[in-house]
Amino acid sequence: MNKQEEKILLKTSGIGVICIFFGAFTQPISEILALVIVMLGVFLTFVSITSLVIAFMVNGFKSGANSLVEKSSEATKAIQKKHSPLESIFKTQKKDLENFLRLLEVSSDDEIAEHLIFAAIARNENPHLTDNFLNNLNNSSKERIHKIKAELQMLNLQLKDNYECSSIVAGNVIWIMTLRSVEGFEHLLVTKKIWRELRRGHKRLKKKASDMQLEDSENIVNKAKFIPKL
């Protein structure tokens, strides 16, 4: 109800009160006329006051509802702001996974075989990357997985300028991407696609290991055929 409507109701209420008093004064002249005027005054007063009370209650309800909506909106914004850094991290991780998948999709079988050999060499250098651990990522604690992933990332930063360790750095990328599968269902789907692409390199492993003149090539080839259960 706007202020104009409130003024009209107040005036109506005043008219009703005047009618009641006027009816009382006209009683000696005509009881019927006095009764009609008093009843009209009572009706106008009752209707106007009732309308004002209802309007007041409705306005109070609307004010409370609007306040509740505003508080809810503020709480929602606070929650979104709190979780936005995590969402940003998840989006970045997923984008990295998708970029790595696209790289594999355009790679030849020989190139993928080389990736797998590098991954096997990296596993030889990291005691955490056991078959049992990689086959049970869904049952392992996220804290442990995050710790190992952080160690691999730190190791890659330390070795990135060391040419002799370039194979370990390249191999660790595969395991870093694989460990990201536990971050969410979308990450898991992309990681499974990555390993479907990596399987293409199995038939070229022996030839690639021979070309690379690796020591203990048979053991490396066997380890390069490993596929984690995701």
PDB file of C-alpha atoms in Angstrom:
ATOM      1  CA  MET A   1       0.000   0.000   0.000  1.00  0.00           C
ATOM      2  CA  ASN A   2       1.335   3.408  -0.956  1.00  0.00           C
ATOM      3  CA  LYS A   3       1.095   6.615   1.081  1.00  0.00           C
ATOM      4  CA  GLN A   4      -1.786   7.992  -1.035  1.00  0.00           C
ATOM      5  CA  GLU A   5      -3.921   4.952  -0.216  1.00  0.00           C
ATOM      6  CA  GLU A   6      -3.025   5.261   3.477  1.00  0.00           C
ATOM      7  CA  LYS A   7      -4.186   8.912   3.470  1.00  0.00           C
ATOM      8  CA  ILE A   8      -7.520   7.922   1.880  1.00  0.00           C
ATOM      9  CA  LEU A   9      -8.130   5.242   4.535  1.00  0.00           C
ATOM     10  CA  LEU A  10      -7.245   7.649   7.321  1.00  0.00           C
ATOM     11  CA  LYS A  11      -9.683  10.234   5.923  1.00  0.00           C
ATOM     12  CA  THR A  12     -12.347   7.535   5.608  1.00  0.00           C
ATOM     13  CA  SER A  13     -11.764   6.553   9.216  1.00  0.00           C
ATOM     14  CA  GLY A  14     -12.112  10.214  10.252  1.00  0.00           C
ATOM     15  CA  ILE A  15     -15.346  10.535   8.311  1.00  0.00           C
ATOM     16  CA  GLY A  16     -16.636   7.425  10.046  1.00  0.00           C
ATOM     17  CA  VAL A  17     -15.895   8.871  13.480  1.00  0.00           C
ATOM     18  CA  ILE A  18     -17.586  12.157  12.506  1.00  0.00           C
ATOM     19  CA  CYS A  19     -20.641  10.191  11.335  1.00  0.00           C
ATOM     20  CA  ILE A  20     -20.848   8.418  14.683  1.00  0.00           C
ATOM     21  CA  PHE A  21     -20.808  11.713  16.621  1.00  0.00           C
ATOM     22  CA  PHE A  22     -23.208  13.372  14.141  1.00  0.00           C
ATOM     23  CA  GLY A  23     -25.615  10.466  14.455  1.00  0.00           C
ATOM     24  CA  ALA A  24     -25.622  10.878  18.217  1.00  0.00           C
ATOM     25  CA  PHE A  25     -26.609  14.568  17.852  1.00  0.00           C
ATOM     26  CA  THR A  26     -29.396  13.803  15.358  1.00  0.00           C
ATOM     27  CA  GLN A  27     -31.042  11.202  17.610  1.00  0.00           C
ATOM     28  CA  PRO A  28     -33.524  13.731  19.122  1.00  0.00           C
ATOM     29  CA  ILE A  29     -34.623  14.732  15.630  1.00  0.00           C
ATOM     30  CA  SER A  30     -34.963  11.228  14.163  1.00  0.00           C
ATOM     31  CA  GLU A  31     -33.879   7.967  15.716  1.00  0.00           C
ATOM     32  CA  ILE A  32     -33.938   6.165  12.365  1.00  0.00           C
ATOM     33  CA  LEU A  33     -31.746   8.814  10.706  1.00  0.00           C
ATOM     34  CA  ALA A  34     -29.375   8.772  13.691  1.00  0.00           C
ATOM     35  CA  LEU A  35     -29.137   4.958  13.546  1.00  0.00           C
ATOM     36  CA  VAL A  36     -28.364   5.018   9.822  1.00  0.00           C
ATOM     37  CA  ILE A  37     -25.690   7.692  10.253  1.00  0.00           C
ATOM     38  CA  VAL A  38     -24.100   5.886  13.230  1.00  0.00           C
ATOM     39  CA  MET A  39     -24.097   2.528  11.380  1.00  0.00           C
ATOM     40  CA  LEU A  40     -22.505   4.225   8.355  1.00  0.00           C
ATOM     41  CA  GLY A  41     -19.860   5.764  10.608  1.00  0.00           C
ATOM     42  CA  VAL A  42     -19.146   2.434  12.318  1.00  0.00           C
ATOM     43  CA  PHE A  43     -18.889   0.701   8.928  1.00  0.00           C
ATOM     44  CA  LEU A  44     -16.492   3.292   7.475  1.00  0.00           C
ATOM     45  CA  THR A  45     -14.351   3.315  10.612  1.00  0.00           C
ATOM     46  CA  PHE A  46     -14.239  -0.487  10.822  1.00  0.00           C
ATOM     47  CA  VAL A  47     -13.363  -0.963   7.129  1.00  0.00           C
ATOM     48  CA  SER A  48     -10.663   1.722   7.078  1.00  0.00           C
ATOM     49  CA  ILE A  49      -8.991   0.625  10.315  1.00  0.00           C
ATOM     50  CA  THR A  50      -9.130  -3.054   9.297  1.00  0.00           C
ATOM     51  CA  SER A  51      -7.587  -2.197   5.912  1.00  0.00           C
ATOM     52  CA  LEU A  52      -4.805  -0.234   7.606  1.00  0.00           C
ATOM     53  CA  VAL A  53      -4.033  -3.138   9.991  1.00  0.00           C
ATOM     54  CA  ILE A  54      -3.976  -5.662   7.134  1.00  0.00           C
ATOM     55  CA  ALA A  55      -1.777  -3.375   5.047  1.00  0.00           C
ATOM     56  CA  PHE A  56       0.601  -2.959   7.988  1.00  0.00           C
ATOM     57  CA  MET A  57       0.820  -6.749   8.471  1.00  0.00           C
ATOM     58  CA  VAL A  58       1.359  -7.369   4.742  1.00  0.00           C
ATOM     59  CA  ASN A  59       4.066  -4.720   4.553  1.00  0.00           C
ATOM     60  CA  GLY A  60       5.758  -6.226   7.596  1.00  0.00           C
ATOM     61  CA  PHE A  61       5.630  -9.688   6.013  1.00  0.00           C
ATOM     62  CA  LYS A  62       7.043  -8.398   2.735  1.00  0.00           C
ATOM     63  CA  SER A  63       9.799  -6.563   4.574  1.00  0.00           C
ATOM     64  CA  GLY A  64      10.713  -9.718   6.492  1.00  0.00           C
ATOM     65  CA  ALA A  65      10.605 -11.835   3.343  1.00  0.00           C
ATOM     66  CA  ASN A  66      12.789  -9.370   1.448  1.00  0.00           C
ATOM     67  CA  SER A  67      15.242  -9.286   4.346  1.00  0.00           C
ATOM     68  CA  LEU A  68      15.353 -13.094   4.358  1.00  0.00           C
ATOM     69  CA  VAL A  69      15.938 -13.193   0.593  1.00  0.00           C
ATOM     70  CA  GLU A  70      18.725 -10.625   0.891  1.00  0.00           C
ATOM     71  CA  LYS A  71      20.404 -12.571   3.692  1.00  0.00           C
ATOM     72  CA  SER A  72      20.065 -15.798   1.707  1.00  0.00           C
ATOM     73  CA  SER A  73      21.567 -14.102  -1.349  1.00  0.00           C
ATOM     74  CA  GLU A  74      24.434 -12.755   0.733  1.00  0.00           C
ATOM     75  CA  ALA A  75      25.055 -16.211   2.216  1.00  0.00           C
ATOM     76  CA  THR A  76      25.033 -17.778  -1.260  1.00  0.00           C
ATOM     77  CA  LYS A  77      27.502 -15.188  -2.525  1.00  0.00           C
ATOM     78  CA  ALA A  78      29.728 -15.823   0.513  1.00  0.00           C
ATOM     79  CA  ILE A  79      29.696 -19.589  -0.155  1.00  0.00           C
ATOM     80  CA  GLN A  80      30.461 -19.050  -3.851  1.00  0.00           C
ATOM     81  CA  LYS A  81      33.295 -16.685  -2.974  1.00  0.00           C
ATOM     82  CA  LYS A  82      34.676 -19.207  -0.482  1.00  0.00           C
ATOM     83  CA  HIS A  83      34.659 -22.051  -3.000  1.00  0.00           C
ATOM     84  CA  SER A  84      35.616 -20.097  -6.123  1.00  0.00           C
ATOM     85  CA  PRO A  85      39.394 -20.700  -5.630  1.00  0.00           C
ATOM     86  CA  LEU A  86      38.769 -24.481  -5.511  1.00  0.00           C
ATOM     87  CA  GLU A  87      36.548 -24.307  -8.593  1.00  0.00           C
ATOM     88  CA  SER A  88      39.280 -22.396 -10.385  1.00  0.00           C
ATOM     89  CA  ILE A  89      41.833 -25.080  -9.475  1.00  0.00           C
ATOM     90  CA  PHE A  90      39.510 -27.888 -10.641  1.00  0.00           C
ATOM     91  CA  LYS A  91      38.857 -26.114 -13.945  1.00  0.00           C
ATOM     92  CA  THR A  92      42.604 -25.601 -14.496  1.00  0.00           C
ATOM     93  CA  GLN A  93      43.331 -29.262 -13.724  1.00  0.00           C
ATOM     94  CA  LYS A  94      40.607 -30.436 -16.074  1.00  0.00           C
ATOM     95  CA  LYS A  95      41.899 -28.138 -18.813  1.00  0.00           C
ATOM     96  CA  ASP A  96      45.434 -29.564 -18.358  1.00  0.00           C
ATOM     97  CA  LEU A  97      44.027 -33.087 -18.643  1.00  0.00           C
ATOM     98  CA  GLU A  98      42.113 -32.206 -21.813  1.00  0.00           C
ATOM     99  CA  ASN A  99      45.177 -30.549 -23.358  1.00  0.00           C
ATOM    100  CA  PHE A 100      47.284 -33.633 -22.575  1.00  0.00           C
ATOM    101  CA  LEU A 101      44.604 -35.855 -24.119  1.00  0.00           C
ATOM    102  CA  ARG A 102      44.609 -33.749 -27.305  1.00  0.00           C
ATOM    103  CA  LEU A 103      48.396 -34.053 -27.459  1.00  0.00           C
ATOM    104  CA  LEU A 104      48.155 -37.843 -27.274  1.00  0.00           C
ATOM    105  CA  GLU A 105      45.382 -37.966 -29.871  1.00  0.00           C
ATOM    106  CA  VAL A 106      47.641 -36.343 -32.461  1.00  0.00           C
ATOM    107  CA  SER A 107      50.725 -38.372 -31.438  1.00  0.00           C
ATOM    108  CA  SER A 108      51.921 -41.376 -33.420  1.00  0.00           C
ATOM    109  CA  ASP A 109      52.146 -44.860 -31.895  1.00  0.00           C
ATOM    110  CA  ASP A 110      55.945 -44.459 -31.721  1.00  0.00           C
ATOM    111  CA  GLU A 111      55.614 -41.179 -29.829  1.00  0.00           C
ATOM    112  CA  ILE A 112      53.159 -42.716 -27.395  1.00  0.00           C
ATOM    113  CA  ALA A 113      55.475 -45.691 -26.869  1.00  0.00           C
ATOM    114  CA  GLU A 114      58.174 -43.183 -25.931  1.00  0.00           C
ATOM    115  CA  HIS A 115      55.797 -41.564 -23.438  1.00  0.00           C
ATOM    116  CA  LEU A 116      55.159 -44.960 -21.841  1.00  0.00           C
ATOM    117  CA  ILE A 117      58.869 -45.740 -21.606  1.00  0.00           C
ATOM    118  CA  PHE A 118      59.489 -42.396 -19.916  1.00  0.00           C
ATOM    119  CA  ALA A 119      56.650 -43.174 -17.483  1.00  0.00           C
ATOM    120  CA  ALA A 120      58.248 -46.558 -16.669  1.00  0.00           C
ATOM    121  CA  ILE A 121      61.636 -44.894 -16.071  1.00  0.00           C
ATOM    122  CA  ALA A 122      59.963 -42.336 -13.770  1.00  0.00           C
ATOM    123  CA  ARG A 123      58.274 -45.139 -11.811  1.00  0.00           C
ATOM    124  CA  ASN A 124      61.667 -46.790 -11.259  1.00  0.00           C
ATOM    125  CA  GLU A 125      62.790 -43.580  -9.573  1.00  0.00           C
ATOM    126  CA  ASN A 126      59.727 -43.219  -7.331  1.00  0.00           C
ATOM    127  CA  PRO A 127      58.951 -45.914  -4.726  1.00  0.00           C
ATOM    128  CA  HIS A 128      55.443 -44.498  -4.177  1.00  0.00           C
ATOM    129  CA  LEU A 129      54.258 -45.384  -7.697  1.00  0.00           C
ATOM    130  CA  THR A 130      53.676 -49.080  -7.051  1.00  0.00           C
ATOM    131  CA  ASP A 131      51.214 -51.258  -8.979  1.00  0.00           C
ATOM    132  CA  ASN A 132      49.123 -51.687  -5.828  1.00  0.00           C
ATOM    133  CA  PHE A 133      48.908 -47.934  -5.225  1.00  0.00           C
ATOM    134  CA  LEU A 134      48.066 -47.015  -8.824  1.00  0.00           C
ATOM    135  CA  ASN A 135      45.465 -49.792  -9.045  1.00  0.00           C
ATOM    136  CA  ASN A 136      43.679 -48.597  -5.892  1.00  0.00           C
ATOM    137  CA  LEU A 137      43.525 -44.829  -6.278  1.00  0.00           C
ATOM    138  CA  ASN A 138      39.797 -44.760  -5.479  1.00  0.00           C
ATOM    139  CA  ASN A 139      40.462 -46.534  -2.167  1.00  0.00           C
ATOM    140  CA  SER A 140      43.475 -44.438  -1.181  1.00  0.00           C
ATOM    141  CA  SER A 141      43.186 -41.321   0.942  1.00  0.00           C
ATOM    142  CA  LYS A 142      43.173 -38.069  -0.992  1.00  0.00           C
ATOM    143  CA  GLU A 143      45.750 -36.681   1.439  1.00  0.00           C
ATOM    144  CA  ARG A 144      48.274 -39.341   0.422  1.00  0.00           C
ATOM    145  CA  ILE A 145      47.534 -38.919  -3.283  1.00  0.00           C
ATOM    146  CA  HIS A 146      47.848 -35.121  -3.036  1.00  0.00           C
ATOM    147  CA  LYS A 147      51.161 -35.512  -1.189  1.00  0.00           C
ATOM    148  CA  ILE A 148      52.646 -37.834  -3.836  1.00  0.00           C
ATOM    149  CA  LYS A 149      51.348 -35.601  -6.659  1.00  0.00           C
ATOM    150  CA  ALA A 150      52.926 -32.549  -4.994  1.00  0.00           C
ATOM    151  CA  GLU A 151      56.236 -34.443  -4.666  1.00  0.00           C
ATOM    152  CA  LEU A 152      56.164 -35.335  -8.370  1.00  0.00           C
ATOM    153  CA  GLN A 153      55.435 -31.737  -9.341  1.00  0.00           C
ATOM    154  CA  MET A 154      58.233 -30.450  -7.115  1.00  0.00           C
ATOM    155  CA  LEU A 155      60.626 -33.031  -8.542  1.00  0.00           C
ATOM    156  CA  ASN A 156      59.753 -31.947 -12.085  1.00  0.00           C
ATOM    157  CA  LEU A 157      60.489 -28.324 -11.184  1.00  0.00           C
ATOM    158  CA  GLN A 158      63.866 -29.317  -9.757  1.00  0.00           C
ATOM    159  CA  LEU A 159      64.824 -31.479 -12.749  1.00  0.00           C
ATOM    160  CA  LYS A 160      63.308 -29.509 -15.644  1.00  0.00           C
ATOM    161  CA  ASP A 161      66.647 -27.914 -16.601  1.00  0.00           C
ATOM    162  CA  ASN A 162      68.599 -31.171 -16.222  1.00  0.00           C
ATOM    163  CA  TYR A 163      68.875 -32.779 -19.674  1.00  0.00           C
ATOM    164  CA  GLU A 164      69.945 -36.154 -18.240  1.00  0.00           C
ATOM    165  CA  CYS A 165      66.727 -36.321 -16.221  1.00  0.00           C
ATOM    166  CA  SER A 166      64.399 -35.175 -19.003  1.00  0.00           C
ATOM    167  CA  SER A 167      62.933 -38.681 -19.352  1.00  0.00           C
ATOM    168  CA  ILE A 168      61.923 -38.686 -15.670  1.00  0.00           C
ATOM    169  CA  VAL A 169      60.314 -35.257 -16.016  1.00  0.00           C
ATOM    170  CA  ALA A 170      58.356 -36.370 -19.110  1.00  0.00           C
ATOM    171  CA  GLY A 171      57.332 -39.621 -17.431  1.00  0.00           C
ATOM    172  CA  ASN A 172      56.176 -37.920 -14.254  1.00  0.00           C
ATOM    173  CA  VAL A 173      53.691 -35.866 -16.284  1.00  0.00           C
ATOM    174  CA  ILE A 174      51.711 -39.036 -17.020  1.00  0.00           C
ATOM    175  CA  TRP A 175      51.550 -39.944 -13.338  1.00  0.00           C
ATOM    176  CA  ILE A 176      50.641 -36.414 -12.262  1.00  0.00           C
ATOM    177  CA  MET A 177      47.760 -36.497 -14.752  1.00  0.00           C
ATOM    178  CA  THR A 178      46.730 -39.968 -13.565  1.00  0.00           C
ATOM    179  CA  LEU A 179      46.627 -38.903  -9.902  1.00  0.00           C
ATOM    180  CA  ARG A 180      44.245 -36.092 -10.859  1.00  0.00           C
ATOM    181  CA  SER A 181      41.588 -38.707 -11.619  1.00  0.00           C
ATOM    182  CA  VAL A 182      40.581 -38.692  -7.929  1.00  0.00           C
ATOM    183  CA  GLU A 183      39.636 -34.987  -7.975  1.00  0.00           C
ATOM    184  CA  GLY A 184      36.231 -35.518  -9.564  1.00  0.00           C
ATOM    185  CA  PHE A 185      34.155 -37.598 -11.949  1.00  0.00           C
ATOM    186  CA  GLU A 186      34.933 -35.353 -14.940  1.00  0.00           C
ATOM    187  CA  HIS A 187      38.665 -35.675 -14.202  1.00  0.00           C
ATOM    188  CA  LEU A 188      38.280 -39.458 -14.045  1.00  0.00           C
ATOM    189  CA  LEU A 189      36.545 -39.606 -17.439  1.00  0.00           C
ATOM    190  CA  VAL A 190      39.320 -37.615 -19.134  1.00  0.00           C
ATOM    191  CA  THR A 191      42.019 -39.712 -17.414  1.00  0.00           C
ATOM    192  CA  LYS A 192      40.425 -42.922 -18.718  1.00  0.00           C
ATOM    193  CA  LYS A 193      40.483 -41.462 -22.235  1.00  0.00           C
ATOM    194  CA  ILE A 194      44.177 -40.620 -21.758  1.00  0.00           C
ATOM    195  CA  TRP A 195      44.985 -44.220 -20.896  1.00  0.00           C
ATOM    196  CA  ARG A 196      42.971 -45.489 -23.872  1.00  0.00           C
ATOM    197  CA  GLU A 197      45.248 -43.405 -26.077  1.00  0.00           C
ATOM    198  CA  LEU A 198      48.377 -44.581 -24.250  1.00  0.00           C
ATOM    199  CA  ARG A 199      47.479 -48.222 -24.993  1.00  0.00           C
ATOM    200  CA  ARG A 200      48.175 -47.506 -28.656  1.00  0.00           C
ATOM    201  CA  GLY A 201      51.883 -47.436 -27.862  1.00  0.00           C
ATOM    202  CA  HIS A 202      52.107 -50.999 -26.489  1.00  0.00           C
ATOM    203  CA  LYS A 203      52.796 -52.622 -29.844  1.00  0.00           C
ATOM    204  CA  ARG A 204      55.745 -50.265 -30.459  1.00  0.00           C
ATOM    205  CA  LEU A 205      57.409 -50.572 -27.046  1.00  0.00           C
ATOM    206  CA  LYS A 206      60.076 -53.178 -27.928  1.00  0.00           C
ATOM    207  CA  LYS A 207      61.081 -51.364 -31.098  1.00  0.00           C
ATOM    208  CA  LYS A 208      61.222 -48.013 -29.318  1.00  0.00           C
ATOM    209  CA  ALA A 209      63.239 -49.405 -26.400  1.00  0.00           C
ATOM    210  CA  SER A 210      65.703 -50.908 -28.886  1.00  0.00           C
ATOM    211  CA  ASP A 211      66.023 -47.602 -30.757  1.00  0.00           C
ATOM    212  CA  MET A 212      66.649 -45.784 -27.479  1.00  0.00           C
ATOM    213  CA  GLN A 213      69.328 -48.369 -26.527  1.00  0.00           C
ATOM    214  CA  LEU A 214      68.030 -48.614 -22.982  1.00  0.00           C
ATOM    215  CA  GLU A 215      69.759 -50.624 -20.294  1.00  0.00           C
ATOM    216  CA  ASP A 216      67.557 -53.394 -18.904  1.00  0.00           C
ATOM    217  CA  SER A 217      65.164 -52.690 -21.764  1.00  0.00           C
ATOM    218  CA  GLU A 218      63.122 -55.860 -21.145  1.00  0.00           C
ATOM    219  CA  ASN A 219      62.228 -54.770 -17.603  1.00  0.00           C
ATOM    220  CA  ILE A 220      61.412 -51.235 -18.825  1.00  0.00           C
ATOM    221  CA  VAL A 221      59.164 -52.602 -21.581  1.00  0.00           C
ATOM    222  CA  ASN A 222      57.297 -54.844 -19.120  1.00  0.00           C
ATOM    223  CA  LYS A 223      56.803 -51.955 -16.750  1.00  0.00           C
ATOM    224  CA  ALA A 224      55.702 -49.678 -19.603  1.00  0.00           C
ATOM    225  CA  LYS A 225      52.811 -52.041 -20.359  1.00  0.00           C
ATOM    226  CA  PHE A 226      51.275 -51.341 -16.974  1.00  0.00           C
ATOM    227  CA  ILE A 227      47.800 -49.781 -17.056  1.00  0.00           C
ATOM    228  CA  PRO A 228      46.322 -48.501 -13.757  1.00  0.00           C
ATOM    229  CA  LYS A 229      42.795 -49.543 -12.825  1.00  0.00           C
ATOM    230  CA  LEU A 230      40.755 -46.331 -12.833  1.00  0.00           C
TER     231      LEU A 230
END
